[in-house]
Amino acid sequence: MSNRTKPPAVVAELGRPETPEETAARKAVNSANHRNRQTVNNLVYSLIACVALVAVIVLFVPRGNPTSSAPPVDYASIAAQAQGSEPNRLLVPELPSDWKSNNAELRTKTPDGVDSWYVGLITPKAQYIGITQGFDANDTWTAQQVNKSMIKGTRTIDGVRWDVYDNRTSSDDNGNVEYALVSSAGKSTIIVFGTASDAEFGTVAGSLADQIRQLGGS
């Protein structure tokens, strides 16, 4: 029996057999659709893998509050090691045990040319207060420390007079300088700034009062 060529299929939509060109076009479209489906599937699989990886990281990587988990800084010891290197004695706040320090350093060779002693504190209410003591500082340096905000008044704490910078109601972004107290004594400009309450600022300023008076402040 001789081989016979199979007649082309009749396409219902056309009502006639496909031409070779139509057959080739149909196969090309089918191949393209297949590739597109594979691409979409691969994207979905990749997304699922990424989500799964993130879930693993979230579940198994230890997390915590770095402020509370980090050991407190012994700023008194750091100050003791640096005493004598500046024209005035470095101020060391004497605070209750529920106050913690997260940083303390003597900053020298700074771009503004002003050496400063810095102590960062975490209050019992988990707020921040920083103490910066600048040596031979100028008005420009002081303005930079308080984010160029304006004096709102004065406050006397344990016999020491402070200029008050209160930015709590300001719409400007003042960072950590929501409130600041500025005083001077000897060759030191002392700035107490942060996000805490008036009472906690009073505690810090009061703890510095005797030392400031010894420098010649009032």
PDB file of C-alpha atoms in Angstrom:
ATOM      1  CA  MET A   1       0.000   0.000   0.000  1.00  0.00           C
ATOM      2  CA  SER A   2       1.412   3.321  -0.968  1.00  0.00           C
ATOM      3  CA  ASN A   3       1.880   6.066   1.683  1.00  0.00           C
ATOM      4  CA  ARG A   4      -0.580   8.857   1.352  1.00  0.00           C
ATOM      5  CA  THR A   5       0.002  12.427   2.564  1.00  0.00           C
ATOM      6  CA  LYS A   6      -2.318  13.248   5.441  1.00  0.00           C
ATOM      7  CA  PRO A   7      -4.623  16.076   4.392  1.00  0.00           C
ATOM      8  CA  PRO A   8      -4.355  19.267   6.420  1.00  0.00           C
ATOM      9  CA  ALA A   9      -6.865  19.661   9.200  1.00  0.00           C
ATOM     10  CA  VAL A  10      -9.831  21.866   8.645  1.00  0.00           C
ATOM     11  CA  VAL A  11      -9.879  24.790  11.055  1.00  0.00           C
ATOM     12  CA  ALA A  12     -13.380  25.498  12.317  1.00  0.00           C
ATOM     13  CA  GLU A  13     -12.789  29.244  12.578  1.00  0.00           C
ATOM     14  CA  LEU A  14     -11.587  29.374   8.976  1.00  0.00           C
ATOM     15  CA  GLY A  15     -13.901  26.754   7.423  1.00  0.00           C
ATOM     16  CA  ARG A  16     -10.976  25.458   5.418  1.00  0.00           C
ATOM     17  CA  PRO A  17      -7.591  23.783   5.900  1.00  0.00           C
ATOM     18  CA  GLU A  18      -4.680  25.850   7.318  1.00  0.00           C
ATOM     19  CA  THR A  19      -2.121  27.053   4.889  1.00  0.00           C
ATOM     20  CA  PRO A  20       1.518  26.272   5.698  1.00  0.00           C
ATOM     21  CA  GLU A  21       2.019  29.914   6.646  1.00  0.00           C
ATOM     22  CA  GLU A  22      -0.942  29.823   9.047  1.00  0.00           C
ATOM     23  CA  THR A  23       0.316  26.588  10.576  1.00  0.00           C
ATOM     24  CA  ALA A  24       3.747  28.124  11.138  1.00  0.00           C
ATOM     25  CA  ALA A  25       2.209  31.261  12.643  1.00  0.00           C
ATOM     26  CA  ARG A  26      -0.010  29.228  14.988  1.00  0.00           C
ATOM     27  CA  LYS A  27       2.938  27.170  16.199  1.00  0.00           C
ATOM     28  CA  ALA A  28       4.971  30.329  16.743  1.00  0.00           C
ATOM     29  CA  VAL A  29       2.169  31.850  18.837  1.00  0.00           C
ATOM     30  CA  ASN A  30       1.854  28.651  20.875  1.00  0.00           C
ATOM     31  CA  SER A  31       5.605  28.595  21.481  1.00  0.00           C
ATOM     32  CA  ALA A  32       5.582  32.246  22.559  1.00  0.00           C
ATOM     33  CA  ASN A  33       2.661  31.643  24.930  1.00  0.00           C
ATOM     34  CA  HIS A  34       4.482  28.668  26.411  1.00  0.00           C
ATOM     35  CA  ARG A  35       7.633  30.706  26.986  1.00  0.00           C
ATOM     36  CA  ASN A  36       5.627  33.501  28.580  1.00  0.00           C
ATOM     37  CA  ARG A  37       3.921  31.051  30.937  1.00  0.00           C
ATOM     38  CA  GLN A  38       7.301  29.623  31.901  1.00  0.00           C
ATOM     39  CA  THR A  39       8.647  33.128  32.572  1.00  0.00           C
ATOM     40  CA  VAL A  40       5.673  34.013  34.787  1.00  0.00           C
ATOM     41  CA  ASN A  41       6.011  30.709  36.631  1.00  0.00           C
ATOM     42  CA  ASN A  42       9.698  31.329  37.214  1.00  0.00           C
ATOM     43  CA  LEU A  43       8.954  34.797  38.606  1.00  0.00           C
ATOM     44  CA  VAL A  44       6.317  33.370  40.936  1.00  0.00           C
ATOM     45  CA  TYR A  45       8.698  30.661  42.149  1.00  0.00           C
ATOM     46  CA  SER A  46      11.440  33.270  42.730  1.00  0.00           C
ATOM     47  CA  LEU A  47       9.046  35.483  44.686  1.00  0.00           C
ATOM     48  CA  ILE A  48       7.957  32.563  46.842  1.00  0.00           C
ATOM     49  CA  ALA A  49      11.593  31.686  47.531  1.00  0.00           C
ATOM     50  CA  CYS A  50      12.397  35.289  48.532  1.00  0.00           C
ATOM     51  CA  VAL A  51       9.388  35.465  50.859  1.00  0.00           C
ATOM     52  CA  ALA A  52      10.378  32.162  52.444  1.00  0.00           C
ATOM     53  CA  LEU A  53      13.950  33.415  52.986  1.00  0.00           C
ATOM     54  CA  VAL A  54      12.715  36.623  54.628  1.00  0.00           C
ATOM     55  CA  ALA A  55      10.415  34.601  56.872  1.00  0.00           C
ATOM     56  CA  VAL A  56      13.341  32.443  57.987  1.00  0.00           C
ATOM     57  CA  ILE A  57      15.423  35.537  58.786  1.00  0.00           C
ATOM     58  CA  VAL A  58      12.590  37.151  60.752  1.00  0.00           C
ATOM     59  CA  LEU A  59      11.933  33.971  62.725  1.00  0.00           C
ATOM     60  CA  PHE A  60      15.470  32.907  63.549  1.00  0.00           C
ATOM     61  CA  VAL A  61      17.693  36.006  63.648  1.00  0.00           C
ATOM     62  CA  PRO A  62      17.909  37.384  67.219  1.00  0.00           C
ATOM     63  CA  ARG A  63      16.492  40.837  67.646  1.00  0.00           C
ATOM     64  CA  GLY A  64      16.391  43.295  70.512  1.00  0.00           C
ATOM     65  CA  ASN A  65      16.648  46.867  71.604  1.00  0.00           C
ATOM     66  CA  PRO A  66      20.324  47.851  71.166  1.00  0.00           C
ATOM     67  CA  THR A  67      19.964  50.604  73.744  1.00  0.00           C
ATOM     68  CA  SER A  68      18.686  48.249  76.437  1.00  0.00           C
ATOM     69  CA  SER A  69      20.863  45.252  75.544  1.00  0.00           C
ATOM     70  CA  ALA A  70      24.183  47.097  75.269  1.00  0.00           C
ATOM     71  CA  PRO A  71      26.152  47.286  78.507  1.00  0.00           C
ATOM     72  CA  PRO A  72      26.149  50.752  80.112  1.00  0.00           C
ATOM     73  CA  VAL A  73      29.166  52.958  79.502  1.00  0.00           C
ATOM     74  CA  ASP A  74      31.294  53.897  82.517  1.00  0.00           C
ATOM     75  CA  TYR A  75      31.614  57.579  81.657  1.00  0.00           C
ATOM     76  CA  ALA A  76      33.210  58.410  85.005  1.00  0.00           C
ATOM     77  CA  SER A  77      36.176  56.136  84.231  1.00  0.00           C
ATOM     78  CA  ILE A  78      36.518  57.523  80.715  1.00  0.00           C
ATOM     79  CA  ALA A  79      36.498  61.067  82.101  1.00  0.00           C
ATOM     80  CA  ALA A  80      39.108  60.153  84.708  1.00  0.00           C
ATOM     81  CA  GLN A  81      41.464  58.905  81.992  1.00  0.00           C
ATOM     82  CA  ALA A  82      41.057  62.121  79.980  1.00  0.00           C
ATOM     83  CA  GLN A  83      41.225  64.635  82.862  1.00  0.00           C
ATOM     84  CA  GLY A  84      43.959  67.219  82.459  1.00  0.00           C
ATOM     85  CA  SER A  85      43.937  67.231  78.666  1.00  0.00           C
ATOM     86  CA  GLU A  86      41.553  70.225  78.429  1.00  0.00           C
ATOM     87  CA  PRO A  87      41.616  73.701  80.017  1.00  0.00           C
ATOM     88  CA  ASN A  88      38.729  72.810  82.372  1.00  0.00           C
ATOM     89  CA  ARG A  89      37.901  69.678  84.300  1.00  0.00           C
ATOM     90  CA  LEU A  90      35.531  67.325  82.447  1.00  0.00           C
ATOM     91  CA  LEU A  91      32.065  67.355  83.979  1.00  0.00           C
ATOM     92  CA  VAL A  92      30.774  64.033  85.312  1.00  0.00           C
ATOM     93  CA  PRO A  93      27.076  63.825  86.254  1.00  0.00           C
ATOM     94  CA  GLU A  94      26.296  61.936  89.453  1.00  0.00           C
ATOM     95  CA  LEU A  95      22.973  60.229  88.769  1.00  0.00           C
ATOM     96  CA  PRO A  96      20.815  57.507  90.350  1.00  0.00           C
ATOM     97  CA  SER A  97      21.477  53.906  89.357  1.00  0.00           C
ATOM     98  CA  ASP A  98      18.450  53.713  87.070  1.00  0.00           C
ATOM     99  CA  TRP A  99      20.121  56.175  84.696  1.00  0.00           C
ATOM    100  CA  LYS A 100      22.340  54.581  82.043  1.00  0.00           C
ATOM    101  CA  SER A 101      24.953  55.870  79.625  1.00  0.00           C
ATOM    102  CA  ASN A 102      25.258  54.612  76.051  1.00  0.00           C
ATOM    103  CA  ASN A 103      28.268  56.698  75.023  1.00  0.00           C
ATOM    104  CA  ALA A 104      31.040  58.879  76.385  1.00  0.00           C
ATOM    105  CA  GLU A 105      33.981  60.360  74.525  1.00  0.00           C
ATOM    106  CA  LEU A 106      36.376  63.286  74.375  1.00  0.00           C
ATOM    107  CA  ARG A 107      36.099  64.668  70.847  1.00  0.00           C
ATOM    108  CA  THR A 108      39.282  66.304  69.582  1.00  0.00           C
ATOM    109  CA  LYS A 109      40.629  67.419  66.198  1.00  0.00           C
ATOM    110  CA  THR A 110      37.099  68.185  65.081  1.00  0.00           C
ATOM    111  CA  PRO A 111      36.299  70.051  61.824  1.00  0.00           C
ATOM    112  CA  ASP A 112      35.012  73.055  63.784  1.00  0.00           C
ATOM    113  CA  GLY A 113      38.199  73.230  65.861  1.00  0.00           C
ATOM    114  CA  VAL A 114      36.379  72.926  69.204  1.00  0.00           C
ATOM    115  CA  ASP A 115      37.257  70.075  71.550  1.00  0.00           C
ATOM    116  CA  SER A 116      34.279  68.725  73.488  1.00  0.00           C
ATOM    117  CA  TRP A 117      33.449  66.151  76.129  1.00  0.00           C
ATOM    118  CA  TYR A 118      30.242  64.233  75.422  1.00  0.00           C
ATOM    119  CA  VAL A 119      28.117  61.930  77.581  1.00  0.00           C
ATOM    120  CA  GLY A 120      24.985  60.239  76.232  1.00  0.00           C
ATOM    121  CA  LEU A 121      22.348  59.225  78.781  1.00  0.00           C
ATOM    122  CA  ILE A 122      19.203  57.074  78.765  1.00  0.00           C
ATOM    123  CA  THR A 123      16.735  58.251  81.388  1.00  0.00           C
ATOM    124  CA  PRO A 124      14.593  56.000  83.613  1.00  0.00           C
ATOM    125  CA  LYS A 125      11.698  56.790  81.242  1.00  0.00           C
ATOM    126  CA  ALA A 126      13.766  55.589  78.258  1.00  0.00           C
ATOM    127  CA  GLN A 127      14.351  59.098  76.910  1.00  0.00           C
ATOM    128  CA  TYR A 128      17.623  60.584  75.692  1.00  0.00           C
ATOM    129  CA  ILE A 129      19.710  63.349  77.236  1.00  0.00           C
ATOM    130  CA  GLY A 130      23.134  64.345  75.994  1.00  0.00           C
ATOM    131  CA  ILE A 131      25.727  66.469  77.774  1.00  0.00           C
ATOM    132  CA  THR A 132      28.279  68.339  75.676  1.00  0.00           C
ATOM    133  CA  GLN A 133      31.016  70.427  77.282  1.00  0.00           C
ATOM    134  CA  GLY A 134      32.802  72.544  74.672  1.00  0.00           C
ATOM    135  CA  PHE A 135      36.177  74.117  75.453  1.00  0.00           C
ATOM    136  CA  ASP A 136      36.958  77.647  74.217  1.00  0.00           C
ATOM    137  CA  ALA A 137      33.806  77.418  72.127  1.00  0.00           C
ATOM    138  CA  ASN A 138      32.375  80.308  70.125  1.00  0.00           C
ATOM    139  CA  ASP A 139      28.804  81.383  69.435  1.00  0.00           C
ATOM    140  CA  THR A 140      28.767  79.581  66.072  1.00  0.00           C
ATOM    141  CA  TRP A 141      29.617  76.286  67.746  1.00  0.00           C
ATOM    142  CA  THR A 142      26.902  76.785  70.344  1.00  0.00           C
ATOM    143  CA  ALA A 143      24.317  77.601  67.668  1.00  0.00           C
ATOM    144  CA  GLN A 144      25.202  74.422  65.803  1.00  0.00           C
ATOM    145  CA  GLN A 145      24.761  72.315  68.929  1.00  0.00           C
ATOM    146  CA  VAL A 146      21.197  73.583  69.405  1.00  0.00           C
ATOM    147  CA  ASN A 147      20.346  73.363  65.680  1.00  0.00           C
ATOM    148  CA  LYS A 148      20.343  77.168  65.401  1.00  0.00           C
ATOM    149  CA  SER A 149      17.131  77.418  67.428  1.00  0.00           C
ATOM    150  CA  MET A 150      16.222  80.505  69.425  1.00  0.00           C
ATOM    151  CA  ILE A 151      16.478  81.091  73.167  1.00  0.00           C
ATOM    152  CA  LYS A 152      13.033  80.830  74.753  1.00  0.00           C
ATOM    153  CA  GLY A 153      13.966  82.009  78.237  1.00  0.00           C
ATOM    154  CA  THR A 154      16.147  81.164  81.223  1.00  0.00           C
ATOM    155  CA  ARG A 155      15.982  78.602  83.996  1.00  0.00           C
ATOM    156  CA  THR A 156      17.921  78.456  87.272  1.00  0.00           C
ATOM    157  CA  ILE A 157      18.640  74.973  88.635  1.00  0.00           C
ATOM    158  CA  ASP A 158      20.479  74.562  91.937  1.00  0.00           C
ATOM    159  CA  GLY A 159      21.929  78.034  91.634  1.00  0.00           C
ATOM    160  CA  VAL A 160      23.134  77.713  88.019  1.00  0.00           C
ATOM    161  CA  ARG A 161      21.490  79.848  85.339  1.00  0.00           C
ATOM    162  CA  TRP A 162      20.716  78.201  82.000  1.00  0.00           C
ATOM    163  CA  ASP A 163      19.465  79.546  78.689  1.00  0.00           C
ATOM    164  CA  VAL A 164      16.470  77.480  77.545  1.00  0.00           C
ATOM    165  CA  TYR A 165      15.883  76.255  73.988  1.00  0.00           C
ATOM    166  CA  ASP A 166      12.462  74.613  73.774  1.00  0.00           C
ATOM    167  CA  ASN A 167      11.599  73.134  70.362  1.00  0.00           C
ATOM    168  CA  ARG A 168       8.913  70.697  71.506  1.00  0.00           C
ATOM    169  CA  THR A 169       6.120  72.542  69.704  1.00  0.00           C
ATOM    170  CA  SER A 170       8.179  73.456  66.642  1.00  0.00           C
ATOM    171  CA  SER A 171       7.251  72.044  63.239  1.00  0.00           C
ATOM    172  CA  ASP A 172      10.942  71.969  62.264  1.00  0.00           C
ATOM    173  CA  ASP A 173      12.954  68.771  62.458  1.00  0.00           C
ATOM    174  CA  ASN A 174      15.277  69.383  65.404  1.00  0.00           C
ATOM    175  CA  GLY A 175      16.424  65.790  65.782  1.00  0.00           C
ATOM    176  CA  ASN A 176      17.345  65.046  69.374  1.00  0.00           C
ATOM    177  CA  VAL A 177      17.368  68.727  70.316  1.00  0.00           C
ATOM    178  CA  GLU A 178      13.744  68.940  71.374  1.00  0.00           C
ATOM    179  CA  TYR A 179      14.858  70.782  74.482  1.00  0.00           C
ATOM    180  CA  ALA A 180      18.234  72.186  75.512  1.00  0.00           C
ATOM    181  CA  LEU A 181      19.855  74.019  78.400  1.00  0.00           C
ATOM    182  CA  VAL A 182      23.010  76.075  77.827  1.00  0.00           C
ATOM    183  CA  SER A 183      25.338  77.550  80.448  1.00  0.00           C
ATOM    184  CA  SER A 184      28.954  78.656  80.592  1.00  0.00           C
ATOM    185  CA  ALA A 185      31.682  78.507  83.194  1.00  0.00           C
ATOM    186  CA  GLY A 186      35.400  79.147  82.941  1.00  0.00           C
ATOM    187  CA  LYS A 187      36.433  78.139  79.427  1.00  0.00           C
ATOM    188  CA  SER A 188      33.533  75.709  79.094  1.00  0.00           C
ATOM    189  CA  THR A 189      30.189  75.955  77.353  1.00  0.00           C
ATOM    190  CA  ILE A 190      27.871  73.306  78.760  1.00  0.00           C
ATOM    191  CA  ILE A 191      24.881  72.070  76.757  1.00  0.00           C
ATOM    192  CA  VAL A 192      22.326  69.602  78.092  1.00  0.00           C
ATOM    193  CA  PHE A 193      19.954  68.534  75.322  1.00  0.00           C
ATOM    194  CA  GLY A 194      17.578  65.755  74.368  1.00  0.00           C
ATOM    195  CA  THR A 195      14.015  64.442  74.381  1.00  0.00           C
ATOM    196  CA  ALA A 196      13.283  64.031  78.094  1.00  0.00           C
ATOM    197  CA  SER A 197      10.912  65.820  80.435  1.00  0.00           C
ATOM    198  CA  ASP A 198      11.634  69.027  82.355  1.00  0.00           C
ATOM    199  CA  ALA A 199      12.035  66.999  85.538  1.00  0.00           C
ATOM    200  CA  GLU A 200      14.679  64.697  84.028  1.00  0.00           C
ATOM    201  CA  PHE A 201      16.547  67.671  82.582  1.00  0.00           C
ATOM    202  CA  GLY A 202      16.430  69.180  86.055  1.00  0.00           C
ATOM    203  CA  THR A 203      17.990  66.023  87.489  1.00  0.00           C
ATOM    204  CA  VAL A 204      20.912  66.128  85.058  1.00  0.00           C
ATOM    205  CA  ALA A 205      21.484  69.866  85.361  1.00  0.00           C
ATOM    206  CA  GLY A 206      21.294  69.618  89.141  1.00  0.00           C
ATOM    207  CA  SER A 207      23.894  66.846  89.165  1.00  0.00           C
ATOM    208  CA  LEU A 208      26.306  69.183  87.359  1.00  0.00           C
ATOM    209  CA  ALA A 209      25.631  72.308  89.420  1.00  0.00           C
ATOM    210  CA  ASP A 210      28.436  72.000  91.984  1.00  0.00           C
ATOM    211  CA  GLN A 211      31.021  71.197  89.290  1.00  0.00           C
ATOM    212  CA  ILE A 212      29.897  74.140  87.160  1.00  0.00           C
ATOM    213  CA  ARG A 213      30.167  76.505  90.089  1.00  0.00           C
ATOM    214  CA  GLN A 214      33.703  75.206  90.738  1.00  0.00           C
ATOM    215  CA  LEU A 215      34.563  76.256  87.169  1.00  0.00           C
ATOM    216  CA  GLY A 216      33.291  79.746  87.935  1.00  0.00           C
ATOM    217  CA  GLY A 217      29.745  79.481  86.674  1.00  0.00           C
ATOM    218  CA  SER A 218      26.700  80.934  88.344  1.00  0.00           C
TER     219      SER A 218
END
